[in-house]
C-alpha positions as a Markdown table, in Angstrom:
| # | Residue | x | y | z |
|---|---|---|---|---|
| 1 | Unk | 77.4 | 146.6 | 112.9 |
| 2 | Unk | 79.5 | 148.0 | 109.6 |
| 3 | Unk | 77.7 | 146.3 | 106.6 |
| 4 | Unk | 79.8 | 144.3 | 104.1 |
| 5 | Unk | 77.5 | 145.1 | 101.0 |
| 6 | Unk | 76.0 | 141.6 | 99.4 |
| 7 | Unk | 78.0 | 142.1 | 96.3 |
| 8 | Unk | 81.0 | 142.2 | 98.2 |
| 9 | Unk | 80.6 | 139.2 | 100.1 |
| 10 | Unk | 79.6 | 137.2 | 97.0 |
| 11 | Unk | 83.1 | 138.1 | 95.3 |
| 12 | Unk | 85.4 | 137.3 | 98.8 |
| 13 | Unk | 83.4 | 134.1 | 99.0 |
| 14 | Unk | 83.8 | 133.2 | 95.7 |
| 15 | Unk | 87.3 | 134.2 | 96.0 |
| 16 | Unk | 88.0 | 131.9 | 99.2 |
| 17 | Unk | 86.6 | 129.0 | 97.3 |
| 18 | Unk | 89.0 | 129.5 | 94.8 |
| 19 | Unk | 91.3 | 129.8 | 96.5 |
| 20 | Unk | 91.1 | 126.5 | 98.7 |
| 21 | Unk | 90.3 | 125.0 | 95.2 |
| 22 | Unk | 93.7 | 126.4 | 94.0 |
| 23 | Unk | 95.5 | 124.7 | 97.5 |
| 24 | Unk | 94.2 | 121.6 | 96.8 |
| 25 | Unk | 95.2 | 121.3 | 93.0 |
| 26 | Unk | 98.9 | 122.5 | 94.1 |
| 27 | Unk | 99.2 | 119.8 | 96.7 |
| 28 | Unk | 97.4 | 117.5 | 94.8 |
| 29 | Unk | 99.6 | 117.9 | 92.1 |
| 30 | Unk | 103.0 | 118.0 | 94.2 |
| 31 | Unk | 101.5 | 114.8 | 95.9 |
| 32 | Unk | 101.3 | 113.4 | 92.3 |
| 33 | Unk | 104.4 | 114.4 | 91.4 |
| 34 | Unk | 106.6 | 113.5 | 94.6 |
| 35 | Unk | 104.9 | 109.6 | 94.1 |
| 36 | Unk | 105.0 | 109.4 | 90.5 |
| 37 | Unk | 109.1 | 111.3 | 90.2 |
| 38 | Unk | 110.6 | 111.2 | 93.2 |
| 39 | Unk | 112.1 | 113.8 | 94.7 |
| 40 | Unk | 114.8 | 114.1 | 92.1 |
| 41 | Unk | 116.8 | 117.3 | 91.2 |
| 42 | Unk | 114.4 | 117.7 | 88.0 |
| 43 | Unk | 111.6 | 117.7 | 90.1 |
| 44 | Unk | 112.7 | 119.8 | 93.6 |
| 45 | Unk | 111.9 | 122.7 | 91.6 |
| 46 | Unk | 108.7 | 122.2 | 90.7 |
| 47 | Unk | 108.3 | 120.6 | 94.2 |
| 48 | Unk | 109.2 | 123.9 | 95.7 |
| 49 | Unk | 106.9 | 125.4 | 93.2 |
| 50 | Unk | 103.7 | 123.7 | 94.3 |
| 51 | Unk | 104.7 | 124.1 | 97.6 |
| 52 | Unk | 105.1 | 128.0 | 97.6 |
| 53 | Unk | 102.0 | 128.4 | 95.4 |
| 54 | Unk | 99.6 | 126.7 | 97.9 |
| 55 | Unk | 101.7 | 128.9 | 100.3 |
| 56 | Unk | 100.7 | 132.2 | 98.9 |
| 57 | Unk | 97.5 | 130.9 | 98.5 |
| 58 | Unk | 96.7 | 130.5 | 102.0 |
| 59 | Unk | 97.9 | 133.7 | 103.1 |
| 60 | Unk | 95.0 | 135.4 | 101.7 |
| 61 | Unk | 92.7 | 133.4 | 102.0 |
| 62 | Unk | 93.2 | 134.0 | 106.5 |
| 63 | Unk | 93.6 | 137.5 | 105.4 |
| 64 | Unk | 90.0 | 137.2 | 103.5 |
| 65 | Unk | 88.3 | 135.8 | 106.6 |
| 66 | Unk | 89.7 | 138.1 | 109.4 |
| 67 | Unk | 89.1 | 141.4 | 107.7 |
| 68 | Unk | 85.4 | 140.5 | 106.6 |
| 69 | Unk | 84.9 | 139.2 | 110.1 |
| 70 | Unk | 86.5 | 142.3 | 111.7 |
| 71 | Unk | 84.6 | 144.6 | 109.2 |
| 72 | Unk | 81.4 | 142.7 | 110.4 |
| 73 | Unk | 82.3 | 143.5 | 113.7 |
| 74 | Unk | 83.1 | 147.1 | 113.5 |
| 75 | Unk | 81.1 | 149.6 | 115.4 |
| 76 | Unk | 79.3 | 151.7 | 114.0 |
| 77 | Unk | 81.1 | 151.9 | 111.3 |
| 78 | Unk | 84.2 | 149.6 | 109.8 |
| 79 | Unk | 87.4 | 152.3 | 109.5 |
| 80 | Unk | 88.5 | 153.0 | 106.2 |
| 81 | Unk | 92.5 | 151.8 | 106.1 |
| 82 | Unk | 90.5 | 148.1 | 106.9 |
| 83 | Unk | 88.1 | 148.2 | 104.1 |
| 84 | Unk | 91.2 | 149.6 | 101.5 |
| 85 | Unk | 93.0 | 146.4 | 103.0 |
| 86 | Unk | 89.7 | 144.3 | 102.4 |
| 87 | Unk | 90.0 | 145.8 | 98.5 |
| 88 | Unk | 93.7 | 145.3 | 98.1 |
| 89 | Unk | 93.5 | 141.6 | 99.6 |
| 90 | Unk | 91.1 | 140.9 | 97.1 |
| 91 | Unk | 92.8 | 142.1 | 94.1 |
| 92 | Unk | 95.9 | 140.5 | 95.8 |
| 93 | Unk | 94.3 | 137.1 | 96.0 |
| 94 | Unk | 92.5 | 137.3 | 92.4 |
| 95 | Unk | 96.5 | 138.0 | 90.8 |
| 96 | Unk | 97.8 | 135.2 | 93.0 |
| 97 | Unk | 95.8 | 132.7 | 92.0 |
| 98 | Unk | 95.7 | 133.3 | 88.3 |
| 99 | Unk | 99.4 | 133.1 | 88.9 |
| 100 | Unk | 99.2 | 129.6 | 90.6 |
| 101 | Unk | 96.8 | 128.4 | 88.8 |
| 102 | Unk | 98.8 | 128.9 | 85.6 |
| 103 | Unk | 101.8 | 127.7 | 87.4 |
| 104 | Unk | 100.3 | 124.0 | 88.3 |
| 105 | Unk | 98.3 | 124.0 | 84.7 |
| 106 | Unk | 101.8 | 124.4 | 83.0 |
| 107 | Unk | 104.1 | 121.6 | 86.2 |
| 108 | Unk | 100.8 | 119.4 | 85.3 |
| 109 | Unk | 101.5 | 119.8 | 81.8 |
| 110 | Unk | 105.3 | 119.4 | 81.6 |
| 111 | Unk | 104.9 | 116.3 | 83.7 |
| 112 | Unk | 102.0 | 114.6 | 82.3 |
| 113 | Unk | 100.2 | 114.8 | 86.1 |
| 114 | Unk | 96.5 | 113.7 | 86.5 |
C-alpha cells in the first residue's frame, strides 16, 4: 500500500472539516437570509453568493477524499501526477475557503445574519 505520511493526513483531515464547517455556515447563512429577506433583488446576489461558495467548497472536499483513498490504495507505490494533484487540492481547498469564509463573515455582516 503507498503510505499517506501522518502529517499529511492530519492537514487533509483537518482541511475536510473545514471545509464541511465552511458548507454549513454558507447554507446556514443563505437559509437565514432567504427567511429573514426574501428573495428580493438586494439579496439574489448574495443568495447566489452563498450558494456558489458552499459550491466550491464541496468540490474539494470529493476531490480530498478520492485522491487520499486512491493514494491509499496504490500499489506499491502511489504515482506521482496523483500525489502533485493531492498537494495542489490542498492548497486549492485552503485558498477557497479563506475566500468563503471571508465572503459569508462580510454577507453575515452587511445583513446583520446570526
Amino acid at each position: 500500500m503507498a503510505k499517506v505520511y501522518s502529517q499529511t493526513l492530519t492537514i487533509i483531515f483537518n482541511l475536510q472539516r473545514r471545509l464541511v464547517e465552511l458548507i454549513d455556515q454558507a447554507k446556514t447563512a443563505e437559509y437565514h437570509l432567504f427567511e429573514d429577506y426574501g428573495e428580493t433583488e438586494e439579496t439574489i446576489p448574495e443568495l447566489e453568493q452563498l450558494q456558489n461558495g458552499a459550491e466550491r467548497l464541496r468540490n474539494p472536499y470529493s476531490r480530498l477524499a478520492t485522491l487520499t483513498l486512491a493514494i491509499a490504495e496504490a500499489q506499491p507505490i502511489a504515482p506521482t501526477a496523483m500525489i502533485n494533484l493531492l498537494n495542489q487540492t490542498v492548497e486549492e481547498a485552503s485558498a477557497s475557503s479563506d475566500a468563503v469564509e471571508a465572503s459569508i463573515m462580510e454577507i453575515k455582516r452587511s445583513w446583520n445574519l446570526p
